[in-house]
mmCIF file of C-alpha atoms and ligand atoms in Angstrom:
data_model
loop_
_atom_site.group_PDB
_atom_site.id
_atom_site.type_symbol
_atom_site.label_atom_id
_atom_site.label_comp_id
_atom_site.label_asym_id
_atom_site.label_seq_id
_atom_site.Cartn_x
_atom_site.Cartn_y
_atom_site.Cartn_z
ATOM 1 C CA MET A 1 11.040 20.493 12.578
ATOM 2 C CA ALA A 2 12.998 21.430 15.011
ATOM 3 C CA GLU A 3 15.647 23.863 12.627
ATOM 4 C CA LYS A 4 12.760 24.962 10.961
ATOM 5 C CA LEU A 5 11.045 26.111 14.210
ATOM 6 C CA VAL A 6 13.818 28.205 15.381
ATOM 7 C CA GLU A 7 14.110 29.514 11.755
ATOM 8 C CA GLU A 8 10.727 30.750 11.736
ATOM 9 C CA ASN A 9 11.397 31.658 15.348
ATOM 10 C CA ASN A 10 14.249 33.970 14.354
ATOM 11 C CA LYS A 11 11.794 35.560 11.549
ATOM 12 C CA GLU A 12 8.889 36.423 13.881
ATOM 13 C CA ASP A 13 11.201 37.702 16.381
ATOM 14 C CA ASN A 14 12.930 40.401 13.630
ATOM 15 C CA ASN A 15 9.645 40.844 12.020
ATOM 16 C CA ASN A 16 7.597 41.486 14.848
ATOM 17 C CA ASN A 17 9.690 42.163 18.333
ATOM 18 C CA ILE A 18 7.742 39.296 19.480
ATOM 19 C CA LYS A 19 10.516 37.621 22.276
ATOM 20 C CA ASN A 20 9.319 34.058 23.513
ATOM 21 C CA ASN A 21 9.675 34.260 27.177
ATOM 22 C CA GLU A 22 11.317 30.614 27.330
ATOM 23 C CA ILE A 23 11.573 29.266 31.129
ATOM 24 C CA ASN A 24 14.161 26.483 31.945
ATOM 25 C CA ILE A 25 13.438 23.087 32.411
ATOM 26 C CA ARG A 26 15.535 20.000 33.666
ATOM 27 C CA VAL A 27 14.106 17.014 32.064
ATOM 28 C CA ILE A 28 15.386 13.420 32.163
ATOM 29 C CA LEU A 29 14.264 11.137 29.445
ATOM 30 C CA GLU A 30 13.871 7.440 29.150
ATOM 31 C CA GLU A 31 16.170 5.816 27.048
ATOM 32 C CA GLY A 32 14.470 5.610 23.516
ATOM 33 C CA ALA A 33 11.353 8.180 24.755
ATOM 34 C CA LYS A 34 10.885 11.281 22.641
ATOM 35 C CA LEU A 35 11.088 15.209 24.004
ATOM 36 C CA PRO A 36 7.889 16.734 24.247
ATOM 37 C CA GLU A 37 7.819 19.450 21.455
ATOM 38 C CA TYR A 38 5.934 22.927 20.503
ATOM 39 C CA LYS A 39 4.580 21.870 17.071
ATOM 40 C CA THR A 40 4.665 25.646 15.879
ATOM 41 C CA ILE A 41 5.750 29.015 17.173
ATOM 42 C CA GLY A 42 2.854 30.178 18.817
ATOM 43 C CA SER A 43 1.376 26.533 20.216
ATOM 44 C CA ALA A 44 0.383 27.390 24.163
ATOM 45 C CA GLY A 45 1.197 23.602 24.459
ATOM 46 C CA MET A 46 4.202 21.183 23.958
ATOM 47 C CA ASP A 47 3.337 17.817 21.953
ATOM 48 C CA ILE A 48 3.315 14.739 24.834
ATOM 49 C CA PHE A 49 4.460 11.391 23.103
ATOM 50 C CA ALA A 50 3.223 7.769 24.069
ATOM 51 C CA PHE A 51 6.128 6.231 25.730
ATOM 52 C CA ILE A 52 4.871 2.599 24.880
ATOM 53 C CA ASN A 53 6.954 -0.297 22.704
ATOM 54 C CA LYS A 54 3.274 -1.504 21.599
ATOM 55 C CA ASP A 55 -0.094 -0.375 20.382
ATOM 56 C CA LEU A 56 -2.425 0.233 23.215
ATOM 57 C CA GLU A 57 -6.502 -0.242 22.768
ATOM 58 C CA ILE A 58 -8.546 1.349 24.629
ATOM 59 C CA ALA A 59 -12.425 0.385 24.232
ATOM 60 C CA PRO A 60 -14.851 2.187 24.882
ATOM 61 C CA LEU A 61 -15.101 4.111 28.844
ATOM 62 C CA GLU A 62 -12.135 2.589 28.934
ATOM 63 C CA ARG A 63 -9.481 4.249 30.984
ATOM 64 C CA VAL A 64 -5.505 3.722 30.581
ATOM 65 C CA LEU A 65 -2.401 5.082 32.001
ATOM 66 C CA VAL A 66 -0.243 5.972 29.419
ATOM 67 C CA PRO A 67 3.511 6.520 30.130
ATOM 68 C CA THR A 68 5.630 9.209 28.437
ATOM 69 C CA GLY A 69 9.021 8.655 29.206
ATOM 70 C CA VAL A 70 9.701 12.108 30.534
ATOM 71 C CA LYS A 71 10.102 13.036 34.153
ATOM 72 C CA MET A 72 10.656 17.258 34.980
ATOM 73 C CA GLU A 73 11.841 19.185 37.532
ATOM 74 C CA ILE A 74 9.392 22.121 37.331
ATOM 75 C CA PRO A 75 10.694 25.670 39.056
ATOM 76 C CA VAL A 76 9.315 26.754 41.776
ATOM 77 C CA GLY A 77 6.247 28.917 41.521
ATOM 78 C CA TYR A 78 4.980 27.372 37.844
ATOM 79 C CA GLU A 79 2.967 23.770 37.087
ATOM 80 C CA VAL A 80 2.971 22.133 34.271
ATOM 81 C CA GLN A 81 -1.105 21.418 33.187
ATOM 82 C CA VAL A 82 -1.981 18.149 30.841
ATOM 83 C CA ARG A 83 -4.806 18.786 28.550
ATOM 84 C CA PRO A 84 -6.249 16.676 25.564
ATOM 85 C CA ARG A 85 -5.512 17.248 22.115
ATOM 86 C CA SER A 86 -8.754 18.661 20.275
ATOM 87 C CA GLY A 87 -8.131 16.376 16.845
ATOM 88 C CA LEU A 88 -8.205 13.007 19.067
ATOM 89 C CA ALA A 89 -10.590 14.160 21.453
ATOM 90 C CA LEU A 90 -13.730 15.164 18.083
ATOM 91 C CA LYS A 91 -12.492 12.327 15.745
ATOM 92 C CA HIS A 92 -11.908 9.763 18.209
ATOM 93 C CA GLY A 93 -14.085 10.756 21.767
ATOM 94 C CA LEU A 94 -10.260 10.721 23.394
ATOM 95 C CA THR A 95 -9.384 12.619 26.302
ATOM 96 C CA LEU A 96 -7.965 12.571 29.777
ATOM 97 C CA VAL A 97 -9.818 11.666 32.885
ATOM 98 C CA ASN A 98 -8.504 14.455 35.286
ATOM 99 C CA SER A 99 -8.634 17.622 32.674
ATOM 100 C CA PRO A 100 -6.460 19.476 32.735
ATOM 101 C CA GLY A 101 -4.074 16.984 34.907
ATOM 102 C CA THR A 102 -1.618 18.687 37.729
ATOM 103 C CA ILE A 103 1.977 18.155 37.645
ATOM 104 C CA ASP A 104 3.300 19.753 40.583
ATOM 105 C CA SER A 105 7.041 21.348 40.858
ATOM 106 C CA ASP A 106 8.123 19.329 43.485
ATOM 107 C CA TYR A 107 6.978 15.915 41.416
ATOM 108 C CA ARG A 108 10.306 14.037 40.302
ATOM 109 C CA GLY A 109 8.248 10.899 39.041
ATOM 110 C CA GLU A 110 7.580 9.975 35.655
ATOM 111 C CA ILE A 111 4.585 11.950 33.896
ATOM 112 C CA LYS A 112 1.562 9.748 32.595
ATOM 113 C CA ILE A 113 -1.560 10.281 31.262
ATOM 114 C CA ILE A 114 -4.630 9.416 32.141
ATOM 115 C CA MET A 115 -6.665 8.628 28.640
ATOM 116 C CA ILE A 116 -10.411 7.449 28.255
ATOM 117 C CA ASN A 117 -12.003 6.836 25.384
ATOM 118 C CA LEU A 118 -15.414 8.553 25.142
ATOM 119 C CA GLY A 119 -16.147 6.879 21.548
ATOM 120 C CA LYS A 120 -18.517 4.615 20.378
ATOM 121 C CA GLU A 121 -15.168 2.462 18.762
ATOM 122 C CA SER A 122 -12.371 1.117 20.290
ATOM 123 C CA TYR A 123 -8.811 3.079 19.878
ATOM 124 C CA ASN A 124 -5.694 2.390 19.065
ATOM 125 C CA ILE A 125 -2.480 4.648 20.568
ATOM 126 C CA LYS A 126 0.392 3.913 18.826
ATOM 127 C CA PRO A 127 4.396 4.328 20.169
ATOM 128 C CA TYR A 128 5.143 8.070 19.824
ATOM 129 C CA ASP A 129 1.294 8.872 18.849
ATOM 130 C CA ARG A 130 0.723 12.506 20.276
ATOM 131 C CA ILE A 131 -1.750 11.843 23.126
ATOM 132 C CA GLY A 132 -2.020 15.319 25.137
ATOM 133 C CA GLN A 133 -0.101 18.426 25.842
ATOM 134 C CA PHE A 134 2.018 20.606 28.519
ATOM 135 C CA ILE A 135 1.303 23.589 28.880
ATOM 136 C CA LEU A 136 3.483 25.509 31.528
ATOM 137 C CA LYS A 137 1.877 28.044 33.945
ATOM 138 C CA LYS A 138 2.714 30.391 37.033
ATOM 139 C CA VAL A 139 0.781 29.649 40.022
ATOM 140 C CA ASP A 140 0.461 31.298 42.995
ATOM 141 C CA LYS A 141 -0.187 30.162 46.289
ATOM 142 C CA ALA A 142 -3.087 30.833 48.360
ATOM 143 C CA LYS A 143 -2.790 32.142 52.242
ATOM 144 C CA LEU A 144 -6.276 31.167 53.333
ATOM 145 C CA GLU A 145 -7.775 33.919 56.017
ATOM 146 C CA VAL A 146 -10.588 32.910 57.808
ATOM 147 C CA VAL A 147 -13.402 35.862 58.406
ATOM 148 C CA SER A 148 -16.707 35.932 59.909
ATOM 149 C CA GLU A 149 -17.995 38.066 56.821
ATOM 150 C CA LEU A 150 -17.198 38.447 53.167
ATOM 151 C CA GLU A 151 -17.754 42.126 51.310
ATOM 152 C CA ASN A 152 -21.109 41.965 49.720
ATOM 153 C CA THR A 153 -21.909 41.859 45.789
ATOM 154 C CA LEU A 154 -24.251 41.996 43.328
ATOM 155 C CA ARG A 155 -24.047 38.409 42.634
ATOM 156 C CA GLY A 156 -24.088 37.732 46.053
ATOM 157 C CA GLU A 157 -24.420 33.810 46.504
ATOM 158 C CA GLY A 158 -26.191 33.441 43.156
ATOM 159 C CA GLY A 159 -24.169 30.684 40.929
ATOM 160 C CA PHE A 160 -24.889 27.474 38.752
ATOM 161 C CA GLY A 161 -27.156 29.774 36.189
ATOM 162 C CA HIS A 162 -28.537 31.856 38.286
ATOM 163 C CA THR A 163 -28.041 34.885 35.896
ATOM 164 C CA GLY A 164 -30.001 33.031 32.847
ATOM 165 C CA LYS A 165 -29.263 31.636 30.066
ATOM 166 C CA ASN A 166 -29.171 35.010 27.157
HETATM 167 O O1 DUT B 201 -2.403 13.240 34.894
HETATM 168 C C1 DUT B 201 -1.267 13.515 35.158
HETATM 169 C C2 DUT B 201 -1.593 14.052 36.969
HETATM 170 C C3 DUT B 201 -0.956 13.975 38.032
HETATM 171 N N1 DUT B 201 0.313 13.037 37.782
HETATM 172 C C4 DUT B 201 1.526 13.137 38.655
HETATM 173 C C5 DUT B 201 2.393 14.083 38.853
HETATM 174 C C6 DUT B 201 1.598 14.616 39.789
HETATM 175 O O2 DUT B 201 3.034 15.976 40.737
HETATM 176 C C7 DUT B 201 1.632 13.866 40.621
HETATM 177 C C8 DUT B 201 0.298 13.866 41.486
HETATM 178 O O3 DUT B 201 -0.851 14.053 41.307
HETATM 179 P P1 DUT B 201 -2.445 14.869 41.845
HETATM 180 O O4 DUT B 201 -2.101 15.838 42.709
HETATM 181 O O5 DUT B 201 -3.333 15.366 40.444
HETATM 182 O O6 DUT B 201 -3.114 13.679 42.016
HETATM 183 P P2 DUT B 201 -3.109 12.992 43.682
HETATM 184 O O7 DUT B 201 -4.368 11.846 43.432
HETATM 185 O O8 DUT B 201 -3.956 14.376 44.529
HETATM 186 O O9 DUT B 201 -1.555 12.515 44.212
HETATM 187 P P3 DUT B 201 -1.313 12.898 45.315
HETATM 188 O O10 DUT B 201 -1.794 12.754 46.758
HETATM 189 O O11 DUT B 201 0.420 12.284 45.130
HETATM 190 O O12 DUT B 201 -0.857 14.424 45.903
HETATM 191 O O13 DUT B 201 1.079 13.039 39.809
HETATM 192 C C9 DUT B 201 1.154 12.435 36.433
HETATM 193 O O14 DUT B 201 2.101 11.954 35.921
HETATM 194 N N2 DUT B 201 -0.167 12.971 35.483
HETATM 195 MG MG1 MG B 202 -2.359 16.335 44.789
#
Protein backbone atom coordinates (compact mmCIF):
# COMPACT_ATOMS: atom_id res chain seq x y z
CA MET A 1 0.00 0.00 0.00
CA ALA A 2 2.75 2.46 1.01
CA GLU A 3 4.73 1.77 -2.18
CA LYS A 4 1.59 2.10 -4.27
CA LEU A 5 0.83 5.43 -2.65
CA VAL A 6 4.32 6.74 -3.37
CA GLU A 7 3.98 5.60 -6.97
CA GLU A 8 0.59 7.29 -7.27
CA ASN A 9 2.00 10.37 -5.60
CA ASN A 10 4.78 10.68 -8.14
CA LYS A 11 2.37 10.10 -11.01
CA GLU A 12 0.10 12.84 -9.71
CA ASP A 13 3.07 15.16 -9.30
CA ASN A 14 4.17 14.57 -12.88
CA ASN A 15 0.69 14.89 -14.34
CA ASN A 16 -0.70 17.81 -12.46
CA ASN A 17 2.30 19.46 -10.98
CA ILE A 18 0.73 18.94 -7.59
CA LYS A 19 3.27 19.00 -4.83
CA ASN A 20 2.32 17.71 -1.45
CA ASN A 21 3.62 19.99 1.21
CA GLU A 22 4.91 17.64 3.86
CA ILE A 23 5.86 18.62 7.38
CA ASN A 24 8.24 16.29 9.17
CA ILE A 25 6.97 14.97 12.49
CA ARG A 26 9.12 12.87 14.78
CA VAL A 27 7.23 9.93 16.22
CA ILE A 28 7.84 7.27 18.84
CA LEU A 29 5.93 4.05 18.17
CA GLU A 30 5.33 1.55 20.90
CA GLU A 31 6.43 -1.96 19.97
CA GLY A 32 3.72 -3.56 17.86
CA ALA A 33 1.88 -0.28 17.22
CA LYS A 34 1.04 0.77 13.65
CA LEU A 35 2.09 4.07 12.18
CA PRO A 36 -0.93 6.20 11.18
CA GLU A 37 -1.21 6.47 7.41
CA TYR A 38 -2.90 8.37 4.59
CA LYS A 39 -5.04 5.89 2.69
CA THR A 40 -5.22 7.90 -0.54
CA ILE A 41 -3.13 10.64 -2.05
CA GLY A 42 -5.73 13.31 -1.34
CA SER A 43 -6.68 12.24 2.17
CA ALA A 44 -6.71 15.11 4.63
CA GLY A 45 -6.38 12.74 7.56
CA MET A 46 -4.07 9.89 8.48
CA ASP A 47 -6.01 6.94 9.83
CA ILE A 48 -5.19 5.95 13.39
CA PHE A 49 -5.00 2.31 14.45
CA ALA A 50 -6.30 1.01 17.78
CA PHE A 51 -3.36 -0.28 19.81
CA ILE A 52 -5.14 -2.95 21.86
CA ASN A 53 -4.37 -6.63 22.26
CA LYS A 54 -7.94 -7.89 22.46
CA ASP A 55 -11.38 -6.76 21.36
CA LEU A 56 -12.71 -3.75 23.22
CA GLU A 57 -16.47 -3.68 23.56
CA ILE A 58 -18.25 -0.33 23.72
CA ALA A 59 -21.82 -0.55 25.00
CA PRO A 60 -24.37 2.03 23.84
CA LEU A 61 -23.53 5.45 25.31
CA GLU A 62 -20.35 4.10 26.89
CA ARG A 63 -17.08 6.06 26.60
CA VAL A 64 -13.70 4.38 26.22
CA LEU A 65 -10.13 5.63 25.99
CA VAL A 66 -8.40 3.82 23.15
CA PRO A 67 -4.57 3.73 23.04
CA THR A 68 -2.74 4.34 19.76
CA GLY A 69 0.85 3.51 20.76
CA VAL A 70 1.94 6.79 19.15
CA LYS A 71 3.82 9.74 20.66
CA MET A 72 4.57 12.77 18.52
CA GLU A 73 6.77 15.81 18.47
CA ILE A 74 4.51 18.26 16.66
CA PRO A 75 6.39 21.33 15.40
CA VAL A 76 5.64 24.62 17.17
CA GLY A 77 2.98 26.51 15.19
CA TYR A 78 1.01 23.33 14.46
CA GLU A 79 -1.54 21.15 16.21
CA VAL A 80 -2.94 17.76 15.41
CA GLN A 81 -6.70 17.37 15.43
CA VAL A 82 -8.24 13.99 16.12
CA ARG A 83 -11.43 13.52 14.16
CA PRO A 84 -13.97 10.69 13.81
CA ARG A 85 -14.31 8.46 10.74
CA SER A 86 -17.59 8.97 8.91
CA GLY A 87 -18.07 5.28 8.10
CA LEU A 88 -18.01 4.25 11.76
CA ALA A 89 -20.23 7.19 12.63
CA LEU A 90 -22.87 6.41 9.99
CA LYS A 91 -22.89 2.61 10.29
CA HIS A 92 -22.45 2.21 14.04
CA GLY A 93 -22.92 5.60 15.72
CA LEU A 94 -19.29 5.52 16.80
CA THR A 95 -17.69 8.91 17.25
CA LEU A 96 -15.25 10.88 19.40
CA VAL A 97 -16.57 12.56 22.51
CA ASN A 98 -14.30 15.60 22.21
CA SER A 99 -14.26 15.89 18.44
CA PRO A 100 -12.07 17.39 17.18
CA GLY A 101 -9.61 16.39 19.89
CA THR A 102 -6.63 18.68 20.27
CA ILE A 103 -3.06 17.39 20.40
CA ASP A 104 -0.81 20.21 21.57
CA SER A 105 2.65 20.66 20.08
CA ASP A 106 4.22 20.34 23.53
CA TYR A 107 2.43 17.07 24.38
CA ARG A 108 4.82 14.13 24.55
CA GLY A 109 2.54 11.44 25.97
CA GLU A 110 0.79 8.68 24.08
CA ILE A 111 -2.10 9.95 22.00
CA LYS A 112 -5.36 8.33 23.05
CA ILE A 113 -8.74 8.44 21.40
CA ILE A 114 -11.90 9.13 23.43
CA MET A 115 -14.63 7.15 21.71
CA ILE A 116 -18.35 6.94 22.39
CA ASN A 117 -20.98 4.62 20.99
CA LEU A 118 -24.07 6.63 20.07
CA GLY A 119 -25.62 3.61 18.36
CA LYS A 120 -28.22 1.24 19.79
CA GLU A 121 -25.97 -1.82 19.80
CA SER A 122 -22.66 -2.71 21.40
CA TYR A 123 -19.67 -2.35 19.12
CA ASN A 124 -16.40 -4.34 19.25
CA ILE A 125 -13.22 -2.48 18.41
CA LYS A 126 -10.63 -4.98 17.22
CA PRO A 127 -6.85 -4.66 17.46
CA TYR A 128 -5.54 -2.36 14.68
CA ASP A 129 -9.02 -1.17 13.66
CA ARG A 130 -8.92 2.32 12.21
CA ILE A 131 -10.73 4.35 14.83
CA GLY A 132 -10.17 7.96 13.86
CA GLN A 133 -7.92 10.27 11.89
CA PHE A 134 -5.19 12.80 12.55
CA ILE A 135 -5.25 16.16 10.78
CA LEU A 136 -2.20 18.38 10.93
CA LYS A 137 -3.20 22.07 11.18
CA LYS A 138 -1.33 25.32 11.42
CA VAL A 139 -2.29 27.37 14.44
CA ASP A 140 -1.71 31.03 15.11
CA LYS A 141 -1.60 32.29 18.64
CA ALA A 142 -4.01 35.04 19.64
CA LYS A 143 -2.80 38.02 21.58
CA LEU A 144 -5.78 39.37 23.50
CA GLU A 145 -6.09 43.13 23.75
CA VAL A 146 -8.75 44.36 26.17
CA VAL A 147 -10.62 47.44 24.85
CA SER A 148 -13.85 49.27 25.78
CA GLU A 149 -15.57 49.18 22.37
CA LEU A 150 -15.55 46.89 19.32
CA GLU A 151 -15.99 48.02 15.72
CA ASN A 152 -19.66 48.00 14.66
CA THR A 153 -21.06 45.53 12.08
CA LEU A 154 -24.43 44.83 10.40
CA ARG A 155 -24.78 41.61 12.42
CA GLY A 156 -23.97 43.32 15.64
CA GLU A 157 -24.83 41.06 18.55
CA GLY A 158 -27.26 38.88 16.56
CA GLY A 159 -26.38 35.21 16.57
CA PHE A 160 -27.66 31.71 17.29
CA GLY A 161 -29.96 31.62 14.24
CA HIS A 162 -31.09 35.24 14.19
CA THR A 163 -30.77 35.38 10.36
CA GLY A 164 -33.57 32.77 10.05
CA LYS A 165 -33.77 29.42 8.30
CA ASN A 166 -33.77 30.17 4.56
O1 LIG B 1 -8.38 13.23 22.11
C1 LIG B 1 -7.37 13.58 22.70
C2 LIG B 1 -7.24 14.87 23.25
C3 LIG B 1 -6.08 15.20 23.94
N1 LIG B 1 -5.08 14.29 24.08
C4 LIG B 1 -3.83 14.67 24.77
C5 LIG B 1 -2.96 15.57 23.90
C6 LIG B 1 -3.25 16.94 24.36
O2 LIG B 1 -2.17 17.81 24.13
C7 LIG B 1 -3.52 16.70 25.85
C8 LIG B 1 -4.41 17.71 26.48
O3 LIG B 1 -5.60 17.79 25.77
P1 LIG B 1 -6.67 18.94 26.07
O4 LIG B 1 -5.99 20.25 26.19
O5 LIG B 1 -7.76 18.80 25.08
O6 LIG B 1 -7.26 18.43 27.47
P2 LIG B 1 -7.35 19.17 28.86
O7 LIG B 1 -8.49 18.57 29.56
O8 LIG B 1 -7.35 20.67 28.68
O9 LIG B 1 -6.01 18.67 29.55
P3 LIG B 1 -4.69 19.51 29.92
O10 LIG B 1 -5.04 20.23 31.18
O11 LIG B 1 -3.62 18.48 30.09
O12 LIG B 1 -4.39 20.45 28.77
O13 LIG B 1 -4.14 15.42 25.92
C9 LIG B 1 -5.18 13.02 23.52
O14 LIG B 1 -4.28 12.19 23.61
N2 LIG B 1 -6.35 12.70 22.87
MG1 LIG C 1 -5.73 21.74 27.72
